[in-house]
Structure formats: C-alpha cells, structure tokens
mmCIF file with all atom_site columns, C-alpha atoms in Angstrom:
data_model
loop_
_atom_site.group_PDB
_atom_site.id
_atom_site.type_symbol
_atom_site.label_atom_id
_atom_site.label_alt_id
_atom_site.label_comp_id
_atom_site.label_asym_id
_atom_site.label_entity_id
_atom_site.label_seq_id
_atom_site.pdbx_PDB_ins_code
_atom_site.Cartn_x
_atom_site.Cartn_y
_atom_site.Cartn_z
_atom_site.occupancy
_atom_site.B_iso_or_equiv
_atom_site.pdbx_formal_charge
_atom_site.auth_seq_id
_atom_site.auth_comp_id
_atom_site.auth_asym_id
_atom_site.auth_atom_id
_atom_site.pdbx_PDB_model_num
ATOM 1   C CA . MET A 1 1   ? 0.000   0.000  0.000   1.00 0.00 ? 66  MET A CA 1
ATOM 2   C CA . LYS A 1 2   ? 1.304   3.462  -0.888  1.00 0.00 ? 67  LYS A CA 1
ATOM 3   C CA . LEU A 1 3   ? 2.318   5.843  1.895   1.00 0.00 ? 68  LEU A CA 1
ATOM 4   C CA . SER A 1 4   ? -0.274  8.329  0.662   1.00 0.00 ? 69  SER A CA 1
ATOM 5   C CA . ARG A 1 5   ? -2.951  5.786  1.668   1.00 0.00 ? 70  ARG A CA 1
ATOM 6   C CA . LEU A 1 6   ? -1.225  4.030  4.546   1.00 0.00 ? 71  LEU A CA 1
ATOM 7   C CA . LEU A 1 7   ? -0.528  7.179  6.553   1.00 0.00 ? 72  LEU A CA 1
ATOM 8   C CA . PRO A 1 8   ? -4.101  8.543  6.686   1.00 0.00 ? 73  PRO A CA 1
ATOM 9   C CA . ALA A 1 9   ? -5.311  5.053  7.583   1.00 0.00 ? 74  ALA A CA 1
ATOM 10  C CA . ALA A 1 10  ? -2.761  4.912  10.413  1.00 0.00 ? 75  ALA A CA 1
ATOM 11  C CA . PHE A 1 11  ? -3.793  8.400  11.550  1.00 0.00 ? 76  PHE A CA 1
ATOM 12  C CA . GLY A 1 12  ? -7.451  7.385  11.596  1.00 0.00 ? 77  GLY A CA 1
ATOM 13  C CA . LEU A 1 13  ? -6.663  4.210  13.578  1.00 0.00 ? 78  LEU A CA 1
ATOM 14  C CA . VAL A 1 14  ? -4.575  6.060  16.167  1.00 0.00 ? 79  VAL A CA 1
ATOM 15  C CA . ALA A 1 15  ? -7.240  8.769  16.463  1.00 0.00 ? 80  ALA A CA 1
ATOM 16  C CA . ALA A 1 16  ? -9.909  6.117  17.063  1.00 0.00 ? 81  ALA A CA 1
ATOM 17  C CA . VAL A 1 17  ? -7.734  4.391  19.693  1.00 0.00 ? 82  VAL A CA 1
ATOM 18  C CA . ASP A 1 18  ? -7.091  7.702  21.446  1.00 0.00 ? 83  ASP A CA 1
ATOM 19  C CA . LEU A 1 19  ? -10.781 8.627  21.558  1.00 0.00 ? 84  LEU A CA 1
ATOM 20  C CA . VAL A 1 20  ? -11.829 5.182  22.749  1.00 0.00 ? 85  VAL A CA 1
ATOM 21  C CA . CYS A 1 21  ? -9.210  5.328  25.499  1.00 0.00 ? 86  CYS A CA 1
ATOM 22  C CA . LEU A 1 22  ? -10.488 8.739  26.595  1.00 0.00 ? 87  LEU A CA 1
ATOM 23  C CA . ALA A 1 23  ? -14.093 7.524  26.631  1.00 0.00 ? 88  ALA A CA 1
ATOM 24  C CA . ALA A 1 24  ? -13.084 4.457  28.650  1.00 0.00 ? 89  ALA A CA 1
ATOM 25  C CA . GLY A 1 25  ? -10.818 6.363  31.033  1.00 0.00 ? 90  GLY A CA 1
ATOM 26  C CA . ALA A 1 26  ? -7.711  4.474  29.875  1.00 0.00 ? 91  ALA A CA 1
ATOM 27  C CA . ASP A 1 27  ? -5.101  7.139  30.577  1.00 0.00 ? 92  ASP A CA 1
ATOM 28  C CA . VAL A 1 28  ? -2.145  4.982  29.554  1.00 0.00 ? 93  VAL A CA 1
ATOM 29  C CA . GLY A 1 29  ? -3.621  4.330  26.109  1.00 0.00 ? 94  GLY A CA 1
ATOM 30  C CA . HIS A 1 30  ? -4.274  8.038  25.635  1.00 0.00 ? 95  HIS A CA 1
ATOM 31  C CA . ALA A 1 31  ? -0.716  8.892  26.686  1.00 0.00 ? 96  ALA A CA 1
ATOM 32  C CA . VAL A 1 32  ? 0.619   6.470  24.066  1.00 0.00 ? 97  VAL A CA 1
ATOM 33  C CA . ALA A 1 33  ? -1.749  7.377  21.206  1.00 0.00 ? 98  ALA A CA 1
ATOM 34  C CA . LYS A 1 34  ? -1.882  11.169 21.513  1.00 0.00 ? 99  LYS A CA 1
ATOM 35  C CA . PRO A 1 35  ? 1.808   11.873 20.700  1.00 0.00 ? 100 PRO A CA 1
ATOM 36  C CA . LEU A 1 36  ? 1.529   9.811  17.502  1.00 0.00 ? 101 LEU A CA 1
ATOM 37  C CA . LEU A 1 37  ? -1.275  11.837 15.937  1.00 0.00 ? 102 LEU A CA 1
ATOM 38  C CA . MET A 1 38  ? 0.431   14.969 14.642  1.00 0.00 ? 103 MET A CA 1
ATOM 39  C CA . PRO A 1 39  ? 3.616   13.214 13.403  1.00 0.00 ? 104 PRO A CA 1
ATOM 40  C CA . LEU A 1 40  ? 1.454   10.876 11.303  1.00 0.00 ? 105 LEU A CA 1
ATOM 41  C CA . LEU A 1 41  ? -0.581  13.777 9.937   1.00 0.00 ? 106 LEU A CA 1
ATOM 42  C CA . ALA A 1 42  ? 2.569   15.817 9.239   1.00 0.00 ? 107 ALA A CA 1
ATOM 43  C CA . LEU A 1 43  ? 4.235   12.869 7.498   1.00 0.00 ? 108 LEU A CA 1
ATOM 44  C CA . TRP A 1 44  ? 1.179   12.384 5.278   1.00 0.00 ? 109 TRP A CA 1
ATOM 45  C CA . ALA A 1 45  ? 1.161   16.104 4.488   1.00 0.00 ? 110 ALA A CA 1
ATOM 46  C CA . ALA A 1 46  ? 4.866   15.929 3.616   1.00 0.00 ? 111 ALA A CA 1
ATOM 47  C CA . VAL A 1 47  ? 4.244   13.005 1.259   1.00 0.00 ? 112 VAL A CA 1
ATOM 48  C CA . ARG A 1 48  ? 1.581   15.176 -0.380  1.00 0.00 ? 113 ARG A CA 1
ATOM 49  C CA . LYS A 1 49  ? 4.183   17.961 -0.816  1.00 0.00 ? 114 LYS A CA 1
ATOM 50  C CA . ALA A 1 50  ? 2.651   20.291 1.733   1.00 0.00 ? 115 ALA A CA 1
ATOM 51  C CA . PRO A 1 51  ? 4.319   23.682 2.251   1.00 0.00 ? 116 PRO A CA 1
ATOM 52  C CA . ARG A 1 52  ? 6.685   24.076 5.186   1.00 0.00 ? 117 ARG A CA 1
ATOM 53  C CA . PRO A 1 53  ? 4.442   26.373 7.265   1.00 0.00 ? 118 PRO A CA 1
ATOM 54  C CA . LEU A 1 54  ? 1.781   23.635 7.401   1.00 0.00 ? 119 LEU A CA 1
ATOM 55  C CA . LEU A 1 55  ? 4.333   21.027 8.469   1.00 0.00 ? 120 LEU A CA 1
ATOM 56  C CA . ALA A 1 56  ? 5.710   23.399 11.095  1.00 0.00 ? 121 ALA A CA 1
ATOM 57  C CA . ALA A 1 57  ? 2.204   24.116 12.434  1.00 0.00 ? 122 ALA A CA 1
ATOM 58  C CA . LEU A 1 58  ? 1.499   20.402 12.827  1.00 0.00 ? 123 LEU A CA 1
ATOM 59  C CA . LEU A 1 59  ? 4.826   19.756 14.544  1.00 0.00 ? 124 LEU A CA 1
ATOM 60  C CA . PHE A 1 60  ? 4.273   22.639 16.952  1.00 0.00 ? 125 PHE A CA 1
ATOM 61  C CA . GLY A 1 61  ? 0.880   21.045 17.607  1.00 0.00 ? 126 GLY A CA 1
ATOM 62  C CA . TRP A 1 62  ? 2.717   17.815 18.435  1.00 0.00 ? 127 TRP A CA 1
ATOM 63  C CA . GLY A 1 63  ? 4.874   19.723 20.906  1.00 0.00 ? 128 GLY A CA 1
ATOM 64  C CA . GLY A 1 64  ? 1.776   21.143 22.561  1.00 0.00 ? 129 GLY A CA 1
ATOM 65  C CA . ASP A 1 65  ? 0.157   17.707 22.665  1.00 0.00 ? 130 ASP A CA 1
ATOM 66  C CA . VAL A 1 66  ? 3.120   16.190 24.485  1.00 0.00 ? 131 VAL A CA 1
ATOM 67  C CA . LEU A 1 67  ? 3.474   19.057 26.941  1.00 0.00 ? 132 LEU A CA 1
ATOM 68  C CA . LEU A 1 68  ? -0.234  19.046 27.827  1.00 0.00 ? 133 LEU A CA 1
ATOM 69  C CA . LEU A 1 69  ? -0.008  15.410 28.900  1.00 0.00 ? 134 LEU A CA 1
ATOM 70  C CA . SER A 1 70  ? 1.333   16.906 32.135  1.00 0.00 ? 135 SER A CA 1
ATOM 71  C CA . ASP A 1 71  ? -0.972  18.688 34.568  1.00 0.00 ? 136 ASP A CA 1
ATOM 72  C CA . ALA A 1 72  ? 1.786   20.986 35.823  1.00 0.00 ? 137 ALA A CA 1
ATOM 73  C CA . GLU A 1 73  ? 1.261   24.711 35.189  1.00 0.00 ? 138 GLU A CA 1
ATOM 74  C CA . PRO A 1 74  ? 4.714   25.257 33.577  1.00 0.00 ? 139 PRO A CA 1
ATOM 75  C CA . ALA A 1 75  ? 3.912   22.468 31.118  1.00 0.00 ? 140 ALA A CA 1
ATOM 76  C CA . PHE A 1 76  ? 0.549   24.087 30.383  1.00 0.00 ? 141 PHE A CA 1
ATOM 77  C CA . LEU A 1 77  ? 2.204   27.432 29.631  1.00 0.00 ? 142 LEU A CA 1
ATOM 78  C CA . ALA A 1 78  ? 4.871   25.775 27.473  1.00 0.00 ? 143 ALA A CA 1
ATOM 79  C CA . GLY A 1 79  ? 2.189   23.807 25.643  1.00 0.00 ? 144 GLY A CA 1
ATOM 80  C CA . MET A 1 80  ? 0.185   26.960 25.017  1.00 0.00 ? 145 MET A CA 1
ATOM 81  C CA . ALA A 1 81  ? 3.334   28.638 23.675  1.00 0.00 ? 146 ALA A CA 1
ATOM 82  C CA . SER A 1 82  ? 3.925   25.706 21.323  1.00 0.00 ? 147 SER A CA 1
ATOM 83  C CA . PHE A 1 83  ? 0.373   25.894 19.999  1.00 0.00 ? 148 PHE A CA 1
ATOM 84  C CA . ALA A 1 84  ? 0.721   29.676 19.662  1.00 0.00 ? 149 ALA A CA 1
ATOM 85  C CA . ALA A 1 85  ? 3.804   29.126 17.482  1.00 0.00 ? 150 ALA A CA 1
ATOM 86  C CA . GLY A 1 86  ? 1.710   26.718 15.423  1.00 0.00 ? 151 GLY A CA 1
ATOM 87  C CA . HIS A 1 87  ? -0.957  29.374 14.921  1.00 0.00 ? 152 HIS A CA 1
ATOM 88  C CA . VAL A 1 88  ? 1.711   31.821 13.726  1.00 0.00 ? 153 VAL A CA 1
ATOM 89  C CA . CYS A 1 89  ? 2.776   29.179 11.193  1.00 0.00 ? 154 CYS A CA 1
ATOM 90  C CA . TYR A 1 90  ? -0.829  28.814 10.060  1.00 0.00 ? 155 TYR A CA 1
ATOM 91  C CA . LEU A 1 91  ? -1.120  32.582 9.627   1.00 0.00 ? 156 LEU A CA 1
ATOM 92  C CA . VAL A 1 92  ? 2.046   32.548 7.509   1.00 0.00 ? 157 VAL A CA 1
ATOM 93  C CA . LEU A 1 93  ? 0.580   29.667 5.505   1.00 0.00 ? 158 LEU A CA 1
ATOM 94  C CA . PHE A 1 94  ? -2.648  31.587 4.857   1.00 0.00 ? 159 PHE A CA 1
ATOM 95  C CA . ALA A 1 95  ? -0.755  34.743 3.891   1.00 0.00 ? 160 ALA A CA 1
ATOM 96  C CA . VAL A 1 96  ? 1.576   32.987 1.450   1.00 0.00 ? 161 VAL A CA 1
ATOM 97  C CA . HIS A 1 97  ? -0.677  30.307 -0.011  1.00 0.00 ? 162 HIS A CA 1
ATOM 98  C CA . GLY A 1 98  ? -4.169  31.671 0.584   1.00 0.00 ? 163 GLY A CA 1
ATOM 99  C CA . ARG A 1 99  ? -6.249  33.874 -1.686  1.00 0.00 ? 164 ARG A CA 1
ATOM 100 C CA . ARG A 1 100 ? -7.963  37.123 -0.835  1.00 0.00 ? 165 ARG A CA 1
ATOM 101 C CA . ASP A 1 101 ? -10.917 36.358 -3.098  1.00 0.00 ? 166 ASP A CA 1
ATOM 102 C CA . THR A 1 102 ? -11.761 33.056 -1.368  1.00 0.00 ? 167 THR A CA 1
ATOM 103 C CA . PHE A 1 103 ? -14.436 34.695 0.792   1.00 0.00 ? 168 PHE A CA 1
ATOM 104 C CA . PRO A 1 104 ? -16.792 37.507 -0.293  1.00 0.00 ? 169 PRO A CA 1
ATOM 105 C CA . ARG A 1 105 ? -15.850 40.773 1.394   1.00 0.00 ? 170 ARG A CA 1
ATOM 106 C CA . ALA A 1 106 ? -19.281 41.352 2.951   1.00 0.00 ? 171 ALA A CA 1
ATOM 107 C CA . ARG A 1 107 ? -19.352 37.865 4.454   1.00 0.00 ? 172 ARG A CA 1
ATOM 108 C CA . ALA A 1 108 ? -15.780 38.277 5.670   1.00 0.00 ? 173 ALA A CA 1
ATOM 109 C CA . GLY A 1 109 ? -16.849 41.405 7.535   1.00 0.00 ? 174 GLY A CA 1
ATOM 110 C CA . ILE A 1 110 ? -19.724 39.577 9.205   1.00 0.00 ? 175 ILE A CA 1
ATOM 111 C CA . LEU A 1 111 ? -17.437 36.680 10.103  1.00 0.00 ? 176 LEU A CA 1
ATOM 112 C CA . ALA A 1 112 ? -14.836 39.047 11.535  1.00 0.00 ? 177 ALA A CA 1
ATOM 113 C CA . LEU A 1 113 ? -17.506 40.694 13.685  1.00 0.00 ? 178 LEU A CA 1
ATOM 114 C CA . GLY A 1 114 ? -18.749 37.330 14.897  1.00 0.00 ? 179 GLY A CA 1
ATOM 115 C CA . TYR A 1 115 ? -15.271 36.157 15.855  1.00 0.00 ? 180 TYR A CA 1
ATOM 116 C CA . ALA A 1 116 ? -14.506 39.493 17.544  1.00 0.00 ? 181 ALA A CA 1
ATOM 117 C CA . VAL A 1 117 ? -17.674 39.287 19.652  1.00 0.00 ? 182 VAL A CA 1
ATOM 118 C CA . ALA A 1 118 ? -16.901 35.660 20.542  1.00 0.00 ? 183 ALA A CA 1
ATOM 119 C CA . LEU A 1 119 ? -13.346 36.577 21.555  1.00 0.00 ? 184 LEU A CA 1
ATOM 120 C CA . VAL A 1 120 ? -14.270 39.543 23.741  1.00 0.00 ? 185 VAL A CA 1
ATOM 121 C CA . THR A 1 121 ? -17.207 37.739 25.362  1.00 0.00 ? 186 THR A CA 1
ATOM 122 C CA . THR A 1 122 ? -15.273 34.561 26.109  1.00 0.00 ? 187 THR A CA 1
ATOM 123 C CA . VAL A 1 123 ? -12.238 36.332 27.571  1.00 0.00 ? 188 VAL A CA 1
ATOM 124 C CA . ALA A 1 124 ? -14.424 38.671 29.644  1.00 0.00 ? 189 ALA A CA 1
ATOM 125 C CA . LEU A 1 125 ? -16.405 35.779 31.090  1.00 0.00 ? 190 LEU A CA 1
ATOM 126 C CA . LEU A 1 126 ? -13.377 33.582 31.763  1.00 0.00 ? 191 LEU A CA 1
ATOM 127 C CA . TRP A 1 127 ? -11.166 36.349 33.182  1.00 0.00 ? 192 TRP A CA 1
ATOM 128 C CA . PRO A 1 128 ? -12.419 36.378 36.812  1.00 0.00 ? 193 PRO A CA 1
ATOM 129 C CA . ASP A 1 129 ? -12.230 32.587 37.112  1.00 0.00 ? 194 ASP A CA 1
ATOM 130 C CA . LEU A 1 130 ? -8.789  32.053 35.584  1.00 0.00 ? 195 LEU A CA 1
ATOM 131 C CA . PRO A 1 131 ? -5.708  31.853 37.819  1.00 0.00 ? 196 PRO A CA 1
ATOM 132 C CA . ALA A 1 132 ? -4.199  35.344 37.992  1.00 0.00 ? 197 ALA A CA 1
ATOM 133 C CA . ASP A 1 133 ? -0.934  34.342 36.311  1.00 0.00 ? 198 ASP A CA 1
ATOM 134 C CA . LEU A 1 134 ? -2.773  32.748 33.384  1.00 0.00 ? 199 LEU A CA 1
ATOM 135 C CA . ARG A 1 135 ? -5.148  35.589 32.541  1.00 0.00 ? 200 ARG A CA 1
ATOM 136 C CA . VAL A 1 136 ? -2.871  37.592 30.235  1.00 0.00 ? 201 VAL A CA 1
ATOM 137 C CA . PRO A 1 137 ? -1.338  34.523 28.506  1.00 0.00 ? 202 PRO A CA 1
ATOM 138 C CA . VAL A 1 138 ? -4.788  33.041 27.877  1.00 0.00 ? 203 VAL A CA 1
ATOM 139 C CA . ALA A 1 139 ? -6.107  36.364 26.533  1.00 0.00 ? 204 ALA A CA 1
ATOM 140 C CA . GLY A 1 140 ? -3.127  36.781 24.208  1.00 0.00 ? 205 GLY A CA 1
ATOM 141 C CA . TYR A 1 141 ? -3.342  33.198 23.015  1.00 0.00 ? 206 TYR A CA 1
ATOM 142 C CA . SER A 1 142 ? -7.090  33.572 22.429  1.00 0.00 ? 207 SER A CA 1
ATOM 143 C CA . LEU A 1 143 ? -6.491  36.612 20.221  1.00 0.00 ? 208 LEU A CA 1
ATOM 144 C CA . LEU A 1 144 ? -3.954  34.704 18.122  1.00 0.00 ? 209 LEU A CA 1
ATOM 145 C CA . LEU A 1 145 ? -6.187  31.628 17.889  1.00 0.00 ? 210 LEU A CA 1
ATOM 146 C CA . THR A 1 146 ? -9.189  33.718 16.818  1.00 0.00 ? 211 THR A CA 1
ATOM 147 C CA . ALA A 1 147 ? -7.125  35.435 14.124  1.00 0.00 ? 212 ALA A CA 1
ATOM 148 C CA . MET A 1 148 ? -6.045  32.017 12.837  1.00 0.00 ? 213 MET A CA 1
ATOM 149 C CA . ALA A 1 149 ? -9.631  30.749 12.775  1.00 0.00 ? 214 ALA A CA 1
ATOM 150 C CA . PHE A 1 150 ? -10.820 33.810 10.874  1.00 0.00 ? 215 PHE A CA 1
ATOM 151 C CA . ARG A 1 151 ? -7.993  33.698 8.318   1.00 0.00 ? 216 ARG A CA 1
ATOM 152 C CA . SER A 1 152 ? -8.426  29.986 7.734   1.00 0.00 ? 217 SER A CA 1
ATOM 153 C CA . ALA A 1 153 ? -11.919 30.620 6.368   1.00 0.00 ? 218 ALA A CA 1
ATOM 154 C CA . THR A 1 154 ? -11.209 33.805 4.432   1.00 0.00 ? 219 THR A CA 1
ATOM 155 C CA . ARG A 1 155 ? -7.996  32.583 2.785   1.00 0.00 ? 220 ARG A CA 1
ATOM 156 C CA . LEU A 1 156 ? -8.449  28.828 2.256   1.00 0.00 ? 221 LEU A CA 1
ATOM 157 C CA . GLY A 1 157 ? -12.184 28.186 2.200   1.00 0.00 ? 222 GLY A CA 1
ATOM 158 C CA . LEU A 1 158 ? -14.719 25.880 3.815   1.00 0.00 ? 223 LEU A CA 1
ATOM 159 C CA . PHE A 1 159 ? -12.692 22.902 5.054   1.00 0.00 ? 224 PHE A CA 1
ATOM 160 C CA . ALA A 1 160 ? -9.874  24.972 6.515   1.00 0.00 ? 225 ALA A CA 1
ATOM 161 C CA . GLY A 1 161 ? -12.433 27.412 7.945   1.00 0.00 ? 226 GLY A CA 1
ATOM 162 C CA . LEU A 1 162 ? -14.244 24.598 9.731   1.00 0.00 ? 227 LEU A CA 1
ATOM 163 C CA . GLY A 1 163 ? -10.903 23.396 11.028  1.00 0.00 ? 228 GLY A CA 1
ATOM 164 C CA . GLY A 1 164 ? -10.120 26.822 12.435  1.00 0.00 ? 229 GLY A CA 1
ATOM 165 C CA . ALA A 1 165 ? -13.524 27.046 14.101  1.00 0.00 ? 230 ALA A CA 1
ATOM 166 C CA . LEU A 1 166 ? -13.141 23.598 15.671  1.00 0.00 ? 231 LEU A CA 1
ATOM 167 C CA . PHE A 1 167 ? -9.676  24.507 16.935  1.00 0.00 ? 232 PHE A CA 1
ATOM 168 C CA . LEU A 1 168 ? -11.219 27.534 18.617  1.00 0.00 ? 233 LEU A CA 1
ATOM 169 C CA . LEU A 1 169 ? -13.941 25.358 20.155  1.00 0.00 ? 234 LEU A CA 1
ATOM 170 C CA . SER A 1 170 ? -11.458 22.772 21.405  1.00 0.00 ? 235 SER A CA 1
ATOM 171 C CA . ASP A 1 171 ? -9.236  25.326 23.119  1.00 0.00 ? 236 ASP A CA 1
ATOM 172 C CA . THR A 1 172 ? -12.249 27.122 24.585  1.00 0.00 ? 237 THR A CA 1
ATOM 173 C CA . LEU A 1 173 ? -13.227 23.828 26.235  1.00 0.00 ? 238 LEU A CA 1
ATOM 174 C CA . ILE A 1 174 ? -9.725  23.631 27.703  1.00 0.00 ? 239 ILE A CA 1
ATOM 175 C CA . ALA A 1 175 ? -9.968  27.204 28.994  1.00 0.00 ? 240 ALA A CA 1
ATOM 176 C CA . THR A 1 176 ? -13.309 26.564 30.680  1.00 0.00 ? 241 THR A CA 1
ATOM 177 C CA . GLY A 1 177 ? -11.748 23.578 32.419  1.00 0.00 ? 242 GLY A CA 1
ATOM 178 C CA . VAL A 1 178 ? -8.840  25.721 33.651  1.00 0.00 ? 243 VAL A CA 1
ATOM 179 C CA . ALA A 1 179 ? -11.399 28.250 34.921  1.00 0.00 ? 244 ALA A CA 1
ATOM 180 C CA . GLU A 1 180 ? -13.171 25.359 36.691  1.00 0.00 ? 245 GLU A CA 1
ATOM 181 C CA . TRP A 1 181 ? -16.465 25.917 34.956  1.00 0.00 ? 246 TRP A CA 1
ATOM 182 C CA . PRO A 1 182 ? -18.966 23.029 34.821  1.00 0.00 ? 247 PRO A CA 1
ATOM 183 C CA . GLN A 1 183 ? -17.840 20.551 32.171  1.00 0.00 ? 248 GLN A CA 1
ATOM 184 C CA . PRO A 1 184 ? -19.717 18.134 29.889  1.00 0.00 ? 249 PRO A CA 1
ATOM 185 C CA . PRO A 1 185 ? -19.332 14.408 30.558  1.00 0.00 ? 250 PRO A CA 1
ATOM 186 C CA . ALA A 1 186 ? -15.877 13.154 29.473  1.00 0.00 ? 251 ALA A CA 1
ATOM 187 C CA . PRO A 1 187 ? -14.566 16.645 28.613  1.00 0.00 ? 252 PRO A CA 1
ATOM 188 C CA . ASP A 1 188 ? -11.182 15.350 27.426  1.00 0.00 ? 253 ASP A CA 1
ATOM 189 C CA . PHE A 1 189 ? -12.967 13.228 24.819  1.00 0.00 ? 254 PHE A CA 1
ATOM 190 C CA . TRP A 1 190 ? -14.693 16.268 23.314  1.00 0.00 ? 255 TRP A CA 1
ATOM 191 C CA . ILE A 1 191 ? -11.522 18.350 23.490  1.00 0.00 ? 256 ILE A CA 1
ATOM 192 C CA . MET A 1 192 ? -9.565  15.737 21.546  1.00 0.00 ? 257 MET A CA 1
ATOM 193 C CA . LEU A 1 193 ? -12.389 15.003 19.105  1.00 0.00 ? 258 LEU A CA 1
ATOM 194 C CA . THR A 1 194 ? -12.670 18.651 18.088  1.00 0.00 ? 259 THR A CA 1
ATOM 195 C CA . TYR A 1 195 ? -8.888  19.098 18.072  1.00 0.00 ? 260 TYR A CA 1
ATOM 196 C CA . ILE A 1 196 ? -8.214  16.062 15.874  1.00 0.00 ? 261 ILE A CA 1
ATOM 197 C CA . ALA A 1 197 ? -10.955 17.128 13.472  1.00 0.00 ? 262 ALA A CA 1
ATOM 198 C CA . ALA A 1 198 ? -9.546  20.687 13.437  1.00 0.00 ? 263 ALA A CA 1
ATOM 199 C CA . GLN A 1 199 ? -6.005  19.689 12.511  1.00 0.00 ? 264 GLN A CA 1
ATOM 200 C CA . LEU A 1 200 ? -7.255  17.204 9.914   1.00 0.00 ? 265 LEU A CA 1
ATOM 201 C CA . LEU A 1 201 ? -9.568  19.748 8.266   1.00 0.00 ? 266 LEU A CA 1
ATOM 202 C CA . LEU A 1 202 ? -6.874  22.427 8.220   1.00 0.00 ? 267 LEU A CA 1
ATOM 203 C CA . THR A 1 203 ? -4.514  19.951 6.555   1.00 0.00 ? 268 THR A CA 1
ATOM 204 C CA . VAL A 1 204 ? -7.053  18.583 4.075   1.00 0.00 ? 269 VAL A CA 1
ATOM 205 C CA . GLY A 1 205 ? -8.302  22.079 3.260   1.00 0.00 ? 270 GLY A CA 1
ATOM 206 C CA . THR A 1 206 ? -4.791  23.326 2.572   1.00 0.00 ? 271 THR A CA 1
ATOM 207 C CA . LEU A 1 207 ? -3.807  20.339 0.454   1.00 0.00 ? 272 LEU A CA 1
ATOM 208 C CA . GLY A 1 208 ? -7.058  20.497 -1.507  1.00 0.00 ? 273 GLY A CA 1
ATOM 209 C CA . VAL A 1 209 ? -6.552  24.139 -2.422  1.00 0.00 ? 274 VAL A CA 1
ATOM 210 C CA . LEU A 1 210 ? -2.910  23.608 -3.379  1.00 0.00 ? 275 LEU A CA 1
ATOM 211 C CA . ASP A 1 211 ? -3.682  20.466 -5.412  1.00 0.00 ? 276 ASP A CA 1
ATOM 212 C CA . ALA A 1 212 ? -6.315  22.382 -7.364  1.00 0.00 ? 277 ALA A CA 1
ATOM 213 C CA . ARG A 1 213 ? -3.770  25.063 -8.221  1.00 0.00 ? 278 ARG A CA 1
ATOM 214 C CA . ARG A 1 214 ? -1.145  22.525 -9.242  1.00 0.00 ? 279 ARG A CA 1
ATOM 215 C CA . ALA A 1 215 ? -3.502  20.726 -11.628 1.00 0.00 ? 280 ALA A CA 1
ATOM 216 C CA . PRO A 1 216 ? -2.742  21.672 -15.250 1.00 0.00 ? 281 PRO A CA 1
ATOM 217 C CA . ALA A 1 217 ? -5.352  23.880 -16.876 1.00 0.00 ? 282 ALA A CA 1
ATOM 218 C CA . VAL A 1 218 ? -7.341  22.195 -19.655 1.00 0.00 ? 283 VAL A CA 1
ATOM 219 C CA . THR A 1 219 ? -7.987  24.391 -22.662 1.00 0.00 ? 284 THR A CA 1
ATOM 220 C CA . TYR A 1 220 ? -11.090 24.241 -24.846 1.00 0.00 ? 285 TYR A CA 1
ATOM 221 C CA . GLY A 1 221 ? -9.042  22.777 -27.700 1.00 0.00 ? 286 GLY A CA 1
ATOM 222 C CA . GLU A 1 222 ? -7.686  20.005 -25.477 1.00 0.00 ? 287 GLU A CA 1
ATOM 223 C CA . MET A 1 223 ? -11.222 19.155 -24.347 1.00 0.00 ? 288 MET A CA 1
ATOM 224 C CA . ARG A 1 224 ? -12.376 18.800 -27.971 1.00 0.00 ? 289 ARG A CA 1
ATOM 225 C CA . ALA A 1 225 ? -9.359  16.676 -28.842 1.00 0.00 ? 290 ALA A CA 1
ATOM 226 C CA . ALA A 1 226 ? -10.134 14.347 -25.941 1.00 0.00 ? 291 ALA A CA 1
#
C-alpha cells in the first residue's frame, strides 16, 4: 500500500484508539496514542508535498500535545506557547498560499464581527475565574487563535475554515476547564475530538486548495481533442 494511503489510515486508527481510550478512562492508552497523531498527519502532508508552514504548524501542535499530557502549570504554559507558534505558522501559511478572493468581502466582515464578539465575550467571562498568572497569557493566546480561525476561512475556504472554528472550540473547552467551569461528561474526549478534526480539516483544506492550483489547466481545444 502506498504511503499516501497508509498514513491517513494509520492516523485514523490512532485517532480512534485515542478517543476510545479517553471515553473508557484508559489514561495509559491516551498517553501512548496522543503523541503519535500529529507526526502521522505531518508525514502524510509531507508526502503530499505540503508547504513548510503547514508542516511546522502540525509539529508545533505535536509539541503542545506532548506538553499538555502533564498537569503541571509550567507544562501548560509551554504547551500553550507551542500551539501559539503553530498558529503563527498557520497565519504565515494563509498569507503565502491563501487567496484574498476566497471569501466575499461582505461575508468576511460579518465573520470578523462574529469572531470578535466571541473573543471579547469569552475572555471577559473567563477572566475572573482564571488563575491570575494565566489571565494575560490566555487572553493573548485567544487573540492569536481567533485570528487564525478567521484567516483559515477567508484565505483557504470551507474545510480549513471549519478546522479553524473547531480549533477555537477545542481550546475554549480547555480554557473553561482551567477556569473550573462546569464541564460536559468526558470533557477530554470532546476536546480531543474537536482538536483532531480541526487539525485534519486544516490539513485537508490546505492540500485540496494547493492540489487544485497545481492541476494543469485544460484548454477548450484540449477538451475537444479528448
């Protein structure tokens, strides 16, 4: 089987194992499966000739994944910094490989307003309940994450935009846990489900757009000859 097919199959299997372990409360299985996810996705993207900013974003995501396996606050801050670096890589990716005409300007304005309201509301509500030394880092990270989510939709289209939105949702669930808000049943399951889907959609969305641009244009004469 070709790597281009084997790697996504392996990613899907590891993702399923990780989610099942989280649902069953098998912490050891989660600790083994989680660090494998982003390397597999990055390797598949590399086989598909993905640009370097996408590979860097996924590998910074891997760094954050590993660091967040620890409950210690320094590890949480380091993990957040690693994910923040990944979001910077995504923003570079969107700037270099995205298109300004992907999203109609009027809709982009509405989307920007929606994300801005979500950002301000979420940070304002979380602020009093966050540990004092995490308030500014969480607010700064939230701003960067929201910018990434917005740009993913306006520069690369639907799939990447959904990925950005799910990334925002996943990290918001983490923030509410840090603030000790009431959580849904098995919160780690939902955090990982939305996170895995986010990284996959951002990768698939990017590769789809780039593959479409790489495809040779077919002229009218070539169509008639065929």
